[in-house]
Structures are given as structure tokens and as C-alpha cells.
């Protein structure tokens, strides 16, 4: 798997049995500096692999681009400082199509984004509420509830690197009508995994992602909802809990947000009309 995983000697301790020396497989975490036309934009901690898609998805999430034709290409540069030394593959310089507005100061992060925080370093909290190029309120996507219930198992079964390390998040994009897994990406950062999925879609010229469901392996944070909205994804499902801000953004943006998707049960927090045979919303029963 190359630099996606690394081997490390450990001591396996067991209360019931004798200790043993073993080699464990770890998920690699390394910094990636994303530049646009030579200008530093952000440094994010990520699992190497699909770096171009990661950068493309990040630019979509930041509202810098929204169509595949706007992304001209990308190249890995040398190490930090660009002194012409060994290429560490940890610096990626992106070029956009002529005429596309380059990111300004409002997009630059004041410090690096860790693998657990995709919005760290924003100059202003107001800048987090990025305006999407796509409107979800009129998206007519309907997905079968039984099909939704199968998504976590399908996602988990496809996580090849997680099987070796136990240390990666995953994001999978599914066709809402057929349930087909279109693409899956793994990363130490949940927001990176989503950006890699969105970047794949941009490079395949699939945006906006109408008629799809984004399944994530962890909780549904504000940043993941925002990324889904920016890519035009109408349904986001998660195996764990959403945050209050994530629910508010999903409600205001027209996104169907599902949390605690486990077994045959799920909580539909916003816009339940996209899940077939939903129960009547609580607020409607209360008013009645």
C-alpha cells in the first residue's frame, strides 16, 4: 500500500496471557500543503493518496470552483520551501483555468488544518457559511429506507485500508436509485475523505451530485454538511450523531440529514420527504 500504511514494532500486552513482540500496521498521516498558482492556501494533515482529488474537493468546499472545467491540473512540488530538493509529495500546486478567480485572503488558513478539523484557521467564523453554487431545495431525490439501512455495511465492507489499520475514516458516494457504490475514499481526516470523494466527482465532471447519497463512517459535523451542500449532494447519512449546527445548516440548505444509522433504524433530522415512508414529523403531530 506504499505510504498509505506503515509498519511499527509494538509490545502486545495481555492480562490473561504473556506479552509478545509484534509488528502493527498504522495508517500514515502526513502534511499536504495545497498551493494555487504557487501561492500557499492551506496545510492539511492527511493520508497520502488521491491528493489531486483532495485538493479539487477542498476548492469546491471553499467555494473557489464548482465545475470540472475550472480545474486545469496539479503537480507535486518539492518539499517545503521549494528549494529543489527531494520531492516529498507533500506539496501540491494547483492550476486553475484562465479567468477563474484565484483564492484571496479570505480563503487562506491562518494555520494548518488538523486531520480532525477541516475548518480550523478560518479568518472569520462568518466565512464558514460558504454559499453553494447549487440549490438543494428543489432536488427531487427519493431513497428507499431499507436501502439506506444497508449503506454502512456496504461502506465498511469496502474499507480495505481500515481492515489493516483500524485507523481511517471513510466516505462513500452512492447512487440513490440503485444503491450502487460510486466511489469510496479513506483518510485519517473525515473531512479529507469527503473532499476526496467530491474531488473525484469534480474531476469526473459529475457536479452537482444530484441523485446521490453521501455516507460517512463517523459523526455528521457542520463541515461535512457544508461540503455536501457545496457539491450539490441532497442526502447525507452518518452512523453517529450530528451536531446542532450541522442540523441547522442542513435544514436551511435543503439537505436531508440522517444520523445514528445503525441496523434497521435511523434518525432523520431534516427534510424527511426524501426517505420513503417516513413517519410524520414530531412538530406536525404536536401542532395537530
Short mmCIF file of C-alpha atoms in Angstrom, two decimals:
data_model
loop_
_atom_site.label_atom_id
_atom_site.label_comp_id
_atom_site.label_asym_id
_atom_site.label_seq_id
_atom_site.Cartn_x
_atom_site.Cartn_y
_atom_site.Cartn_z
CA UNK A 1 0.00 0.00 0.00
CA UNK A 2 3.06 2.25 -0.10
CA UNK A 3 2.85 5.35 2.08
CA UNK A 4 -0.79 4.78 2.95
CA UNK A 5 0.28 2.41 5.73
CA UNK A 6 3.40 1.96 7.83
CA UNK A 7 4.71 -0.91 9.97
CA UNK A 8 5.76 -0.30 13.58
CA UNK A 9 7.12 -2.67 16.25
CA UNK A 10 4.90 -2.93 19.34
CA UNK A 11 4.60 -4.95 22.52
CA UNK A 12 1.26 -6.73 22.72
CA UNK A 13 0.18 -6.76 26.37
CA UNK A 14 -2.47 -9.15 27.64
CA UNK A 15 -3.60 -9.51 31.24
CA UNK A 16 -4.52 -13.16 30.70
CA UNK A 17 -1.59 -14.19 28.51
CA UNK A 18 2.13 -13.49 28.22
CA UNK A 19 3.34 -10.41 26.38
CA UNK A 20 4.61 -10.70 22.81
CA UNK A 21 6.61 -8.59 20.37
CA UNK A 22 4.72 -7.91 17.17
CA UNK A 23 4.56 -5.55 14.22
CA UNK A 24 1.48 -3.37 13.90
CA UNK A 25 0.19 -1.68 10.74
CA UNK A 26 -0.50 2.04 11.11
CA UNK A 27 -2.37 4.49 8.91
CA UNK A 28 0.08 7.08 7.61
CA UNK A 29 -0.58 10.72 8.45
CA UNK A 30 1.48 13.38 6.67
CA UNK A 31 1.06 17.09 5.91
CA UNK A 32 -0.05 18.24 2.49
CA UNK A 33 0.46 21.87 1.53
CA UNK A 34 -2.01 22.91 -1.14
CA UNK A 35 -0.96 25.84 -3.31
CA UNK A 36 -2.84 27.61 -6.08
CA UNK A 37 -0.66 29.12 -8.80
CA UNK A 38 2.31 28.90 -6.45
CA UNK A 39 0.59 30.66 -3.55
CA UNK A 40 0.12 28.65 -0.32
CA UNK A 41 -3.53 28.10 0.57
CA UNK A 42 -3.64 25.52 3.36
CA UNK A 43 -1.68 22.74 5.02
CA UNK A 44 -3.83 19.77 5.95
CA UNK A 45 -2.91 16.55 7.72
CA UNK A 46 -3.99 13.66 5.53
CA UNK A 47 -3.35 10.07 4.49
CA UNK A 48 -1.33 10.21 1.23
CA UNK A 49 -3.19 9.11 -1.87
CA UNK A 50 -5.72 10.80 -4.16
CA UNK A 51 -4.05 14.13 -3.36
CA UNK A 52 -5.26 15.80 -6.56
CA UNK A 53 -8.85 14.82 -5.79
CA UNK A 54 -8.36 16.04 -2.20
CA UNK A 55 -7.21 19.45 -3.44
CA UNK A 56 -10.02 19.64 -6.01
CA UNK A 57 -12.63 18.73 -3.40
CA UNK A 58 -11.20 21.25 -0.96
CA UNK A 59 -11.50 24.00 -3.58
CA UNK A 60 -15.13 23.03 -4.18
CA UNK A 61 -15.82 23.04 -0.44
CA UNK A 62 -14.30 26.51 -0.16
CA UNK A 63 -16.46 27.85 -2.98
CA UNK A 64 -13.45 28.61 -5.20
CA UNK A 65 -14.55 26.33 -8.05
CA UNK A 66 -17.73 24.39 -8.82
CA UNK A 67 -17.16 22.78 -12.24
CA UNK A 68 -14.61 20.37 -13.63
CA UNK A 69 -13.64 22.71 -16.45
CA UNK A 70 -12.33 25.21 -13.87
CA UNK A 71 -9.67 22.79 -12.61
CA UNK A 72 -6.76 22.83 -15.03
CA UNK A 73 -4.33 20.47 -13.30
CA UNK A 74 -1.98 19.90 -10.37
CA UNK A 75 1.59 18.82 -9.79
CA UNK A 76 3.52 17.66 -6.76
CA UNK A 77 6.39 20.00 -5.97
CA UNK A 78 9.50 19.55 -3.85
CA UNK A 79 9.48 19.69 -0.09
CA UNK A 80 8.52 22.76 1.94
CA UNK A 81 10.45 25.79 0.83
CA UNK A 82 10.64 24.65 -2.79
CA UNK A 83 14.42 24.51 -2.71
CA UNK A 84 14.57 21.93 -5.44
CA UNK A 85 15.41 19.05 -3.12
CA UNK A 86 13.85 15.60 -2.96
CA UNK A 87 10.16 15.53 -3.85
CA UNK A 88 8.32 14.55 -0.69
CA UNK A 89 4.97 14.53 -2.50
CA UNK A 90 3.66 16.65 0.36
CA UNK A 91 3.30 19.88 -1.62
CA UNK A 92 0.70 20.12 -4.39
CA UNK A 93 0.45 23.14 -6.69
CA UNK A 94 -2.92 23.52 -8.39
CA UNK A 95 -3.53 25.49 -11.55
CA UNK A 96 -6.98 26.79 -12.44
CA UNK A 97 -8.39 27.59 -15.85
CA UNK A 98 -7.57 31.12 -17.05
CA UNK A 99 -10.32 33.50 -15.99
CA UNK A 100 -11.17 31.65 -12.77
CA UNK A 101 -10.77 33.98 -9.82
CA UNK A 102 -7.85 32.93 -7.64
CA UNK A 103 -8.47 32.46 -3.90
CA UNK A 104 -7.95 35.58 -1.83
CA UNK A 105 -7.00 36.17 1.76
CA UNK A 106 -10.43 35.17 2.97
CA UNK A 107 -9.76 31.60 1.81
CA UNK A 108 -6.28 31.21 3.29
CA UNK A 109 -5.99 29.41 6.61
CA UNK A 110 -4.01 31.17 9.33
CA UNK A 111 -2.63 27.81 10.48
CA UNK A 112 -2.75 24.21 9.37
CA UNK A 113 -5.94 22.15 9.39
CA UNK A 114 -5.54 19.05 11.53
CA UNK A 115 -6.92 15.68 10.49
CA UNK A 116 -9.81 16.18 12.91
CA UNK A 117 -10.68 19.77 12.00
CA UNK A 118 -11.49 20.87 8.49
CA UNK A 119 -12.41 24.47 9.27
CA UNK A 120 -9.58 25.32 11.65
CA UNK A 121 -7.79 28.54 10.77
CA UNK A 122 -10.65 30.42 9.20
CA UNK A 123 -10.01 34.15 9.45
CA UNK A 124 -13.63 34.74 10.42
CA UNK A 125 -16.42 32.44 11.60
CA UNK A 126 -18.69 34.18 9.08
CA UNK A 127 -16.54 32.79 6.28
CA UNK A 128 -17.54 29.26 7.29
CA UNK A 129 -21.02 29.81 5.86
CA UNK A 130 -19.89 29.43 2.27
CA UNK A 131 -22.52 30.00 -0.40
CA UNK A 132 -23.09 26.99 -2.64
CA UNK A 133 -23.43 27.18 -6.41
CA UNK A 134 -26.16 24.53 -6.21
CA UNK A 135 -29.66 24.71 -4.73
CA UNK A 136 -30.89 21.58 -2.94
CA UNK A 137 -34.43 22.64 -2.07
CA UNK A 138 -35.80 21.56 -5.43
CA UNK A 139 -33.87 18.27 -5.63
CA UNK A 140 -36.47 15.51 -6.08
CA UNK A 141 -34.23 12.64 -4.95
CA UNK A 142 -36.08 9.86 -3.09
CA UNK A 143 -34.19 6.98 -1.48
CA UNK A 144 -35.61 3.74 -0.10
CA UNK A 145 -35.28 3.46 3.68
CA UNK A 146 -34.28 -0.21 3.51
CA UNK A 147 -31.59 0.70 1.01
CA UNK A 148 -30.30 3.45 3.30
CA UNK A 149 -30.04 0.92 6.13
CA UNK A 150 -27.58 -1.13 4.06
CA UNK A 151 -25.16 1.72 3.36
CA UNK A 152 -22.97 1.46 6.50
CA UNK A 153 -22.35 -2.26 5.94
CA UNK A 154 -21.55 -1.70 2.27
CA UNK A 155 -19.18 1.13 3.19
CA UNK A 156 -17.46 -0.91 5.90
CA UNK A 157 -17.01 -3.92 3.60
CA UNK A 158 -15.17 -1.74 1.06
CA UNK A 159 -12.71 -0.20 3.57
CA UNK A 160 -9.58 -2.13 2.59
CA UNK A 161 -7.10 0.05 4.48
CA UNK A 162 -9.26 0.19 7.62
CA UNK A 163 -9.10 -3.61 7.75
CA UNK A 164 -5.31 -3.34 8.08
CA UNK A 165 -5.06 -0.34 10.40
CA UNK A 166 -8.38 0.31 12.14
CA UNK A 167 -7.46 3.98 11.95
CA UNK A 168 -9.17 5.58 8.96
CA UNK A 169 -12.45 7.37 8.33
CA UNK A 170 -14.37 6.62 5.16
CA UNK A 171 -16.78 8.45 2.88
CA UNK A 172 -18.76 6.73 0.15
CA UNK A 173 -20.93 8.16 -2.59
CA UNK A 174 -23.94 6.04 -3.56
CA UNK A 175 -26.48 6.21 -6.35
CA UNK A 176 -29.77 6.99 -4.61
CA UNK A 177 -31.85 4.96 -7.03
CA UNK A 178 -29.80 1.77 -7.38
CA UNK A 179 -27.72 1.81 -4.19
CA UNK A 180 -24.54 1.35 -6.23
CA UNK A 181 -21.32 2.49 -4.55
CA UNK A 182 -19.87 5.01 -6.98
CA UNK A 183 -16.65 5.83 -5.12
CA UNK A 184 -15.13 5.31 -1.68
CA UNK A 185 -12.20 7.14 -0.11
CA UNK A 186 -10.43 6.64 3.21
CA UNK A 187 -8.37 9.13 5.22
CA UNK A 188 -7.27 9.90 8.77
CA UNK A 189 -9.45 13.01 8.49
CA UNK A 190 -13.20 12.62 7.94
CA UNK A 191 -13.28 15.94 6.09
CA UNK A 192 -10.41 14.80 3.84
CA UNK A 193 -12.26 11.60 2.95
CA UNK A 194 -15.27 13.68 1.89
CA UNK A 195 -13.10 16.13 -0.06
CA UNK A 196 -11.51 13.20 -1.91
CA UNK A 197 -14.97 11.96 -2.90
CA UNK A 198 -16.08 15.42 -4.03
CA UNK A 199 -12.79 15.96 -5.86
CA UNK A 200 -13.27 12.66 -7.70
CA UNK A 201 -16.70 13.87 -8.79
CA UNK A 202 -15.30 17.22 -9.96
CA UNK A 203 -12.53 15.55 -11.98
CA UNK A 204 -15.15 13.20 -13.50
CA UNK A 205 -17.31 16.26 -14.32
CA UNK A 206 -20.22 14.94 -12.22
CA UNK A 207 -21.05 18.07 -10.21
CA UNK A 208 -23.64 18.80 -8.99
CA UNK A 209 -24.15 15.39 -7.39
CA UNK A 210 -27.92 15.21 -7.70
CA UNK A 211 -29.47 11.81 -7.07
CA UNK A 212 -26.72 10.64 -4.70
CA UNK A 213 -26.26 9.80 -1.03
CA UNK A 214 -23.06 10.55 0.88
CA UNK A 215 -22.42 8.00 3.64
CA UNK A 216 -19.76 8.76 6.26
CA UNK A 217 -18.27 6.43 8.84
CA UNK A 218 -18.42 8.79 11.83
CA UNK A 219 -20.46 11.69 13.08
CA UNK A 220 -22.09 14.38 10.94
CA UNK A 221 -20.35 17.64 11.74
CA UNK A 222 -21.09 21.11 10.39
CA UNK A 223 -18.16 20.91 7.98
CA UNK A 224 -19.37 17.65 6.42
CA UNK A 225 -22.84 19.06 5.88
CA UNK A 226 -21.31 22.14 4.31
CA UNK A 227 -19.17 20.07 1.95
CA UNK A 228 -22.19 18.02 0.87
CA UNK A 229 -24.18 21.20 0.20
CA UNK A 230 -21.32 22.72 -1.79
CA UNK A 231 -21.23 19.62 -4.03
CA UNK A 232 -24.99 19.52 -4.54
CA UNK A 233 -25.45 16.25 -2.61
CA UNK A 234 -29.08 16.01 -1.42
CA UNK A 235 -28.73 13.29 1.25
CA UNK A 236 -26.03 12.83 3.92
CA UNK A 237 -26.12 9.76 6.18
CA UNK A 238 -23.89 9.02 9.16
CA UNK A 239 -23.53 6.15 11.61
CA UNK A 240 -23.14 8.54 14.53
CA UNK A 241 -24.63 11.77 15.83
CA UNK A 242 -24.93 15.13 14.08
CA UNK A 243 -24.14 18.40 15.82
CA UNK A 244 -26.76 21.08 16.38
CA UNK A 245 -25.06 23.39 13.89
CA UNK A 246 -24.94 20.61 11.31
CA UNK A 247 -28.69 20.08 11.67
CA UNK A 248 -29.40 23.79 11.36
CA UNK A 249 -27.29 24.11 8.21
CA UNK A 250 -28.90 21.01 6.68
CA UNK A 251 -32.37 22.39 7.42
CA UNK A 252 -31.59 25.81 5.96
CA UNK A 253 -29.83 24.36 2.89
CA UNK A 254 -32.45 21.77 1.92
CA UNK A 255 -30.24 18.77 2.72
CA UNK A 256 -31.69 15.55 4.13
CA UNK A 257 -29.56 14.63 7.16
CA UNK A 258 -29.66 11.14 8.66
CA UNK A 259 -27.80 10.20 11.84
CA UNK A 260 -27.45 7.15 14.10
CA UNK A 261 -27.85 4.91 11.04
CA UNK A 262 -27.40 1.52 12.67
CA UNK A 263 -29.04 -1.74 11.75
CA UNK A 264 -32.61 -1.11 10.66
CA UNK A 265 -33.03 2.21 12.47
CA UNK A 266 -32.05 5.79 11.75
CA UNK A 267 -32.84 9.32 12.87
CA UNK A 268 -33.92 11.66 10.06
CA UNK A 269 -33.19 15.17 11.30
CA UNK A 270 -34.11 17.30 8.29
CA UNK A 271 -36.20 17.08 5.12
CA UNK A 272 -37.54 13.53 5.69
CA UNK A 273 -39.54 13.67 2.44
CA UNK A 274 -36.51 12.19 0.62
CA UNK A 275 -36.70 8.98 2.69
CA UNK A 276 -39.64 6.90 1.51
CA UNK A 277 -42.37 6.06 4.05
CA UNK A 278 -41.07 8.38 6.76
CA UNK A 279 -43.10 8.83 9.92
CA UNK A 280 -44.91 12.10 10.36
CA UNK A 281 -42.51 14.73 11.78
CA UNK A 282 -42.93 15.27 15.52
CA UNK A 283 -43.60 19.00 15.19
CA UNK A 284 -46.51 18.29 12.84
CA UNK A 285 -48.06 15.80 15.29
CA UNK A 286 -47.67 18.28 18.13
CA UNK A 287 -49.41 21.04 16.13
CA UNK A 288 -52.24 18.63 15.25
#
